[in-house]
PDB file of C-alpha atoms in Angstrom:
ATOM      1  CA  UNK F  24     -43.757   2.775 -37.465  1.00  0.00           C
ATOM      2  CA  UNK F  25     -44.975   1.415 -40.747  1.00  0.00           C
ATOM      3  CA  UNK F  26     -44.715  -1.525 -39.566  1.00  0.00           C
ATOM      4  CA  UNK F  27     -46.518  -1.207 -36.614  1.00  0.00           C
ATOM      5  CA  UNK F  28     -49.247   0.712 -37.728  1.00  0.00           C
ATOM      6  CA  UNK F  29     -50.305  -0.589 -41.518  1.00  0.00           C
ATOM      7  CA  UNK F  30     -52.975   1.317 -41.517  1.00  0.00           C
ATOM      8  CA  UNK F  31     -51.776   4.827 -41.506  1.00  0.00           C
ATOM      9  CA  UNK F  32     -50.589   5.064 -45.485  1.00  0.00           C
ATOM     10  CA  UNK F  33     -48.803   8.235 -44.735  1.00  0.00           C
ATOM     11  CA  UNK F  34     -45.725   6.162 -42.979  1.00  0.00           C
ATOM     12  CA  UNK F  35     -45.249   4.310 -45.677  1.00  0.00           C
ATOM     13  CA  UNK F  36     -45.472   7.110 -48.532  1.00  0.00           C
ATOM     14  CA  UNK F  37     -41.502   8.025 -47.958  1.00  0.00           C
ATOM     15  CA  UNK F  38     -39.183   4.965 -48.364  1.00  0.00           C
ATOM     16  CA  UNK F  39     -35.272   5.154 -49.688  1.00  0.00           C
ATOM     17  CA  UNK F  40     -33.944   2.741 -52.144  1.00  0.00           C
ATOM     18  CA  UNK F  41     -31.186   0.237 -50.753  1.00  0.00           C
ATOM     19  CA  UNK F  42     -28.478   1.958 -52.649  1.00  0.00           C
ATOM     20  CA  UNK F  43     -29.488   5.843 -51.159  1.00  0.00           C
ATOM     21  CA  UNK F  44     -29.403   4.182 -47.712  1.00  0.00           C
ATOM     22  CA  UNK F  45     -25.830   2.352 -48.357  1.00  0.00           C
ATOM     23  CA  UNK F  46     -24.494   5.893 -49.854  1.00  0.00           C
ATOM     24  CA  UNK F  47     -25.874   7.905 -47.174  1.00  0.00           C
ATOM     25  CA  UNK F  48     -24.629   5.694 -44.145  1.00  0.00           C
ATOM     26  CA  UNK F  49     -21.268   5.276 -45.937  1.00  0.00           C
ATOM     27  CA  UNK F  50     -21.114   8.987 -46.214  1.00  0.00           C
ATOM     28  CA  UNK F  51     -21.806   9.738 -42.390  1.00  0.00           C
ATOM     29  CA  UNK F  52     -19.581   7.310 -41.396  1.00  0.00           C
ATOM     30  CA  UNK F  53     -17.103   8.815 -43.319  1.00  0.00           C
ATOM     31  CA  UNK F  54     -17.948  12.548 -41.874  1.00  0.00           C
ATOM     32  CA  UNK F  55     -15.648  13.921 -39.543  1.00  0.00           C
ATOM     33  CA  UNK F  56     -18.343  15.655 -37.565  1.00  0.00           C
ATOM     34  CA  UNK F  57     -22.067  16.602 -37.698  1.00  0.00           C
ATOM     35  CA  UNK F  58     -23.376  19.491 -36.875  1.00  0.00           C
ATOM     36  CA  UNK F  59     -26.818  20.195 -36.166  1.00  0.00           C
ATOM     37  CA  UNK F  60     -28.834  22.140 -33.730  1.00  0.00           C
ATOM     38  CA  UNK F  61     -31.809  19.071 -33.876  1.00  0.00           C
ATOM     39  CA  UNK F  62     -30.745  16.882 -30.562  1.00  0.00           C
ATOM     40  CA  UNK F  63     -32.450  13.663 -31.625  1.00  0.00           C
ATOM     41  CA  UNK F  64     -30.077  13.598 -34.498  1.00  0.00           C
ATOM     42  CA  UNK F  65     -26.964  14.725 -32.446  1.00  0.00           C
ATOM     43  CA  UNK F  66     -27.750  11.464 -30.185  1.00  0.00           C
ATOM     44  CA  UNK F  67     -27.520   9.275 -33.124  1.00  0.00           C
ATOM     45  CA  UNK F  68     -23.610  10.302 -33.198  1.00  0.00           C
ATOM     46  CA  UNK F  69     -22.135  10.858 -30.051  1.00  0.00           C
ATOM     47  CA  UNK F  70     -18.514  10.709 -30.937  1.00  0.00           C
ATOM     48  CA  UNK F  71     -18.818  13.331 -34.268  1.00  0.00           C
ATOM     49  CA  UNK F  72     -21.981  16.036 -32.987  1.00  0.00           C
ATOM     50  CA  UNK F  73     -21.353  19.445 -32.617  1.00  0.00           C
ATOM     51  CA  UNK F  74     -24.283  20.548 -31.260  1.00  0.00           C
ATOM     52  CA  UNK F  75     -25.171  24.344 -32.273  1.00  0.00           C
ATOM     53  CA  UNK F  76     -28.235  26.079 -30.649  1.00  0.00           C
ATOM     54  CA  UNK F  77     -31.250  26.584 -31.765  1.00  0.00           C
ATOM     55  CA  UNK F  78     -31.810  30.262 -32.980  1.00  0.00           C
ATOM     56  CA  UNK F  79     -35.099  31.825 -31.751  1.00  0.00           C
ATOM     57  CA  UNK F  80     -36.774  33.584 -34.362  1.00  0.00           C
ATOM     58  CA  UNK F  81     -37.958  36.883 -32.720  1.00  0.00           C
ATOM     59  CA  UNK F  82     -40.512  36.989 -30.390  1.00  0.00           C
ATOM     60  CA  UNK F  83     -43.532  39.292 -30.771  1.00  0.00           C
ATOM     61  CA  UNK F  84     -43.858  38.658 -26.939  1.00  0.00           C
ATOM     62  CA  UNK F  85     -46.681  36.553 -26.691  1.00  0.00           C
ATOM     63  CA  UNK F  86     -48.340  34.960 -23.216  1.00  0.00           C
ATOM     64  CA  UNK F  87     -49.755  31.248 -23.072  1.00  0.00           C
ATOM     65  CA  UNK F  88     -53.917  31.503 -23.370  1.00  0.00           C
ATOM     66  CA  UNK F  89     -55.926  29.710 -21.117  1.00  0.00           C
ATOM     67  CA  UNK F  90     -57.770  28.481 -23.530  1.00  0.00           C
ATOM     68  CA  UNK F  91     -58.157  24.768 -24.247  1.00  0.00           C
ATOM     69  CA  UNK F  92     -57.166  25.250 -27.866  1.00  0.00           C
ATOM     70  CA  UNK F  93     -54.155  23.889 -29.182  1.00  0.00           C
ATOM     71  CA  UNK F  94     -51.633  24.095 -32.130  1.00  0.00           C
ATOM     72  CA  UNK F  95     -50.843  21.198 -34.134  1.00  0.00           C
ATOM     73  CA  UNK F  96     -47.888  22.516 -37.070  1.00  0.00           C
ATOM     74  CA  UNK F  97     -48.766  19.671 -38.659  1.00  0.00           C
ATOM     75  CA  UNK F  98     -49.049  18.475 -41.926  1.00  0.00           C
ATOM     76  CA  UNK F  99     -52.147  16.324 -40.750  1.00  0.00           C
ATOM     77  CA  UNK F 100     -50.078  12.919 -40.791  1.00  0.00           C
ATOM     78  CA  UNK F 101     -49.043  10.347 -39.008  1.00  0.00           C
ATOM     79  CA  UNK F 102     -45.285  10.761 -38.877  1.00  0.00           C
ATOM     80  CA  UNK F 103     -45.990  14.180 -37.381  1.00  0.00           C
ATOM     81  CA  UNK F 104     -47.791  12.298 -34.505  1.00  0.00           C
ATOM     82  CA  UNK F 105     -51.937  13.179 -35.753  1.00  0.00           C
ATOM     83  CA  UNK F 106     -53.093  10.212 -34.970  1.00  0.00           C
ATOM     84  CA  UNK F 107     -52.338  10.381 -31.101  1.00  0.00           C
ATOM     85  CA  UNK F 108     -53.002  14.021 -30.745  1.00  0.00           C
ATOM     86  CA  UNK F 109     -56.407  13.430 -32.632  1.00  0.00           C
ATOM     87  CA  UNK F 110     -56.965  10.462 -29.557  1.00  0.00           C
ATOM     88  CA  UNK F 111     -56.346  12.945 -27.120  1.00  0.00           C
ATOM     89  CA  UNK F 112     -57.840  15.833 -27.836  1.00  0.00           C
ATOM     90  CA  UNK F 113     -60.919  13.601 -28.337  1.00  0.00           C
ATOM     91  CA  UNK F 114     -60.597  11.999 -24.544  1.00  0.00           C
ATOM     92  CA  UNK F 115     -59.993  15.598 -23.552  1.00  0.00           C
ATOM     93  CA  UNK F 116     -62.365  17.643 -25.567  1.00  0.00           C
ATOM     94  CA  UNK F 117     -59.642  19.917 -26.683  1.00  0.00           C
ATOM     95  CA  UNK F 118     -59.811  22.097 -29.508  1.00  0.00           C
ATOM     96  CA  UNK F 119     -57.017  22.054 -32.224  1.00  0.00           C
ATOM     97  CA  UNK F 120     -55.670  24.883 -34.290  1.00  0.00           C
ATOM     98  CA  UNK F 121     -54.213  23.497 -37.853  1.00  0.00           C
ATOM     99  CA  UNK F 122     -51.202  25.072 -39.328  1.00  0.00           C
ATOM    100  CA  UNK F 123     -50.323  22.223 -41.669  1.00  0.00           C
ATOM    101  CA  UNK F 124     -51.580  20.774 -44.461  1.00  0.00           C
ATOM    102  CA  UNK F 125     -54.491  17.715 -43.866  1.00  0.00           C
ATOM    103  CA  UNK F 126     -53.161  15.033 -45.614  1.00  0.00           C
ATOM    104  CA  UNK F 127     -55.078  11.489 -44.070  1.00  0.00           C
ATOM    105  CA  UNK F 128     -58.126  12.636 -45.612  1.00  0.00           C
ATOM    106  CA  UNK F 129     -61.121  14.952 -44.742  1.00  0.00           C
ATOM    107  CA  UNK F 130     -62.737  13.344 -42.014  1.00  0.00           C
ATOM    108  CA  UNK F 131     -59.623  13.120 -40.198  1.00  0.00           C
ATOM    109  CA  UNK F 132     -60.445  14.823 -37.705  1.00  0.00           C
ATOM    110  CA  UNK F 133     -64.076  13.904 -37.146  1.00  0.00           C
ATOM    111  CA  UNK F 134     -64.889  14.150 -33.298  1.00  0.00           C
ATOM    112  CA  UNK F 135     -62.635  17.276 -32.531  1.00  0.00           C
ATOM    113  CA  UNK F 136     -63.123  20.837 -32.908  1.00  0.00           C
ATOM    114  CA  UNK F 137     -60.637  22.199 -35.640  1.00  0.00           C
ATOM    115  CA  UNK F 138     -59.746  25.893 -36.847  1.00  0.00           C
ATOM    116  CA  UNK F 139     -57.200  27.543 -38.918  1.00  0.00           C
ATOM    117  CA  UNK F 140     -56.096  30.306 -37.433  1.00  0.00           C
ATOM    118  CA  UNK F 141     -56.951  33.877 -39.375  1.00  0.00           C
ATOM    119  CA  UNK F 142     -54.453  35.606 -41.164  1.00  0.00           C
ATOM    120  CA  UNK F 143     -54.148  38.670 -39.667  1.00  0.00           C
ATOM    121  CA  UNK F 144     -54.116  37.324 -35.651  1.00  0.00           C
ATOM    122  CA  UNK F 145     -51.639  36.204 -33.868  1.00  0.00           C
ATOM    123  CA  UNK F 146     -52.466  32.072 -33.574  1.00  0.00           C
ATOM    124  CA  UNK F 147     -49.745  32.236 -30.878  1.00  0.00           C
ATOM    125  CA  UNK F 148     -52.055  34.327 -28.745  1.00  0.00           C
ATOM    126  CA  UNK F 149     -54.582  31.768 -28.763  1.00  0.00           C
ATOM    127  CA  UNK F 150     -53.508  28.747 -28.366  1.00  0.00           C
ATOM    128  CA  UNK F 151     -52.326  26.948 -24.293  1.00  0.00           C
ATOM    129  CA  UNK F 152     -49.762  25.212 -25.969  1.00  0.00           C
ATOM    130  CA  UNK F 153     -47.930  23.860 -29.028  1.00  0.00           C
ATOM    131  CA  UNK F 154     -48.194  20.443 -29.978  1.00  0.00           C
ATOM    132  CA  UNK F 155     -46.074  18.185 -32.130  1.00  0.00           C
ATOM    133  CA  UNK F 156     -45.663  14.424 -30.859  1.00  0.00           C
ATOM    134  CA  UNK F 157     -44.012  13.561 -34.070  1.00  0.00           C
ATOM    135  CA  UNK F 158     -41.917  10.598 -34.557  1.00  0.00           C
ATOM    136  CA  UNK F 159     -40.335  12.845 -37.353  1.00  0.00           C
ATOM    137  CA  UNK F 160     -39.181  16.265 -36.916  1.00  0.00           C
ATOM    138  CA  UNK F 161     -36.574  17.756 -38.992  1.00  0.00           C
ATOM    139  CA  UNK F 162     -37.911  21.432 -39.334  1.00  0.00           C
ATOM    140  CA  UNK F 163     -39.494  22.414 -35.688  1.00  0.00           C
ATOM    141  CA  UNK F 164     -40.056  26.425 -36.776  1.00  0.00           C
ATOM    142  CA  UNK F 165     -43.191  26.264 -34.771  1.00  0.00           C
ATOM    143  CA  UNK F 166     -42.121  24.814 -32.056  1.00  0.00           C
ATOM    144  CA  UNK F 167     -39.261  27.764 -31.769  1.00  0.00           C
ATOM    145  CA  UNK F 168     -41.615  30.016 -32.259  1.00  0.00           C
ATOM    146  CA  UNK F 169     -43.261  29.022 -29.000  1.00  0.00           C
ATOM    147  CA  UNK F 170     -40.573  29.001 -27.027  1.00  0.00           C
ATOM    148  CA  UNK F 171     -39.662  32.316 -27.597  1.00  0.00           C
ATOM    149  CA  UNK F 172     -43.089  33.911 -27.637  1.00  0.00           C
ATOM    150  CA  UNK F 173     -42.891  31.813 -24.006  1.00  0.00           C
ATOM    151  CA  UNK F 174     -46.267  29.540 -25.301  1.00  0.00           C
ATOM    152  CA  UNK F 175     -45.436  26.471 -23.744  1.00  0.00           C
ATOM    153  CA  UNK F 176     -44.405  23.144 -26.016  1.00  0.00           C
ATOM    154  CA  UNK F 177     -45.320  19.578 -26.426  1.00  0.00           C
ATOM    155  CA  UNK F 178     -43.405  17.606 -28.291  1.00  0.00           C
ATOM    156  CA  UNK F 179     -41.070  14.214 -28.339  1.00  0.00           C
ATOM    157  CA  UNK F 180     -37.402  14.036 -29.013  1.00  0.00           C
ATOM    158  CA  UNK F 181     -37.640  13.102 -32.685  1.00  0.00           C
ATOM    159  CA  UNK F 182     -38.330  16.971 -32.776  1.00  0.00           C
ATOM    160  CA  UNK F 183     -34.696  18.085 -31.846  1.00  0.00           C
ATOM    161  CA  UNK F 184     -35.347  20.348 -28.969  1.00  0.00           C
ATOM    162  CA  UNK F 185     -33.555  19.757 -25.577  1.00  0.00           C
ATOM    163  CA  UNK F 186     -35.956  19.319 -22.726  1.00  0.00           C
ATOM    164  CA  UNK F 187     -35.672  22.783 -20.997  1.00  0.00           C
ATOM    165  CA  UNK F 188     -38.470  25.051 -19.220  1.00  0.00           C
ATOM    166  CA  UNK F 189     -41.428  25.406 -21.434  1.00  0.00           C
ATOM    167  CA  UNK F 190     -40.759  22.217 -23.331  1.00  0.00           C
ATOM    168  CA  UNK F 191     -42.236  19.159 -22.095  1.00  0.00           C
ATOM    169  CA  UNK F 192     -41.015  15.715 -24.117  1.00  0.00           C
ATOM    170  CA  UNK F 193     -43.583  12.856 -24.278  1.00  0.00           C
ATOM    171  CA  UNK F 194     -42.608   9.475 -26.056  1.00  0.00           C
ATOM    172  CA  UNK F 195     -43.140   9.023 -30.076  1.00  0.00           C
ATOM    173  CA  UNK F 196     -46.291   7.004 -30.632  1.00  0.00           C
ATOM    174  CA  UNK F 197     -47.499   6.644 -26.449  1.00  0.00           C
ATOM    175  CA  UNK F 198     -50.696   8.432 -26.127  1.00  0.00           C
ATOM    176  CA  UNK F 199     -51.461   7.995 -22.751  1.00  0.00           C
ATOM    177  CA  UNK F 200     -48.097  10.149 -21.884  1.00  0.00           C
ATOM    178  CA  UNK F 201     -49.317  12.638 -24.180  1.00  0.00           C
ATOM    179  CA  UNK F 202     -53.019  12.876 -22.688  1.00  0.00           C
ATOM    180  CA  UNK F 203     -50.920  13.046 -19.404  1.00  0.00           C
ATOM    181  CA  UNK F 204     -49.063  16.220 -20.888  1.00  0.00           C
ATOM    182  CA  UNK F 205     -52.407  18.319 -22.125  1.00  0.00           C
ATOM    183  CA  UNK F 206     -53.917  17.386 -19.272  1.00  0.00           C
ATOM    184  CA  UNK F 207     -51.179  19.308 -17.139  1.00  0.00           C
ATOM    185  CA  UNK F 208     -51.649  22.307 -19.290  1.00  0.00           C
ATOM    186  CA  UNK F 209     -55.596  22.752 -18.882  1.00  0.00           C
ATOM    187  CA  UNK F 210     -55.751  21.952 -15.551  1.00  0.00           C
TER     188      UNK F 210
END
């Protein structure tokens, strides 16, 4: 991604030495299996996944707004997918609600309508959907907070949850598929 996309410092910020990538492939090679509930990673390893199931947090029972606001979990960078949900919600005129941290600087998101949601509301309750188009995931608490409040999600594979109703799965990095997604929500 790096690679592609020079540009956006916050893909290259991360990067493992040589010897912590040897250790760590040696080691998974060596596992007998891997378990994870995150199905991106279960892919990676079809011969040693156990795949567990997500668990839910509990739902306070929430129903999708209307609204054309959505949540971003964030943290405002480009592994998380910012970039093509800040093209989007420009071409749309959408409104985003910011959970994360903004980390690409504080114009970021100049040309959209932002918020943080307030403490003591439910930002569930006002948002039409979730959105993470992330080309990293590891953590999707958000997400599965959505899902079982029933707020519909948007999100790609590299976020670990299985394509089921109320998730729809857009490519890493393709913003036209994710315009195509929010467009199916506010219409």
């Amino acid at each position: 991604a790096f690679a592609a996309h020079p540009e956006r410092a916050t893909l290259g910020d991360f990067r493992a030495t040589a010897e912590l990538i040897a250790t760590e492939a040696a080691a998974l090679a060596d596992a007998a299996h891997i378990v994870t509930p995150h199905r991106d990673i279960a892919d990676l390893f079809p011969d040693k996944a156990v795949v567990l199931e997500w668990k839910l947090p509990v739902s306070r029972v929430t129903a999708p707004s209307a609204s054309r606001r959505f949540a971003f979990p964030g943290p405002t960078v480009a592994r998380k997918g910012a970039y093509e949900l800040r093209e989007a919600t420009r071409a749309l005129g959408l409104e985003v609600v910011l959970l994360g941290n903004e980390l690409e600087g504080p114009d970021f998101w100049r040309g959209v309508t932002v918020r943080r949601p307030n403490g003591d509301t439910d930002w569930l309750a006002e948002v039409a959907a979730v959105v993470q188009p992330a080309i990293v995931e590891e953590r999707p608490r958000a997400l599965l907070a959505a899902l079982a409040a029933g707020v519909p999600v948007i999100a790609t594979p590299a976020c670990g949850i299985a394509a089921q109703d109320g998730v729809t799965l857009v490519p890493a990095s393709e913003t036209a598929a994710l315009l195509e997604a929010l467009r199916t929500v506010v219409e």
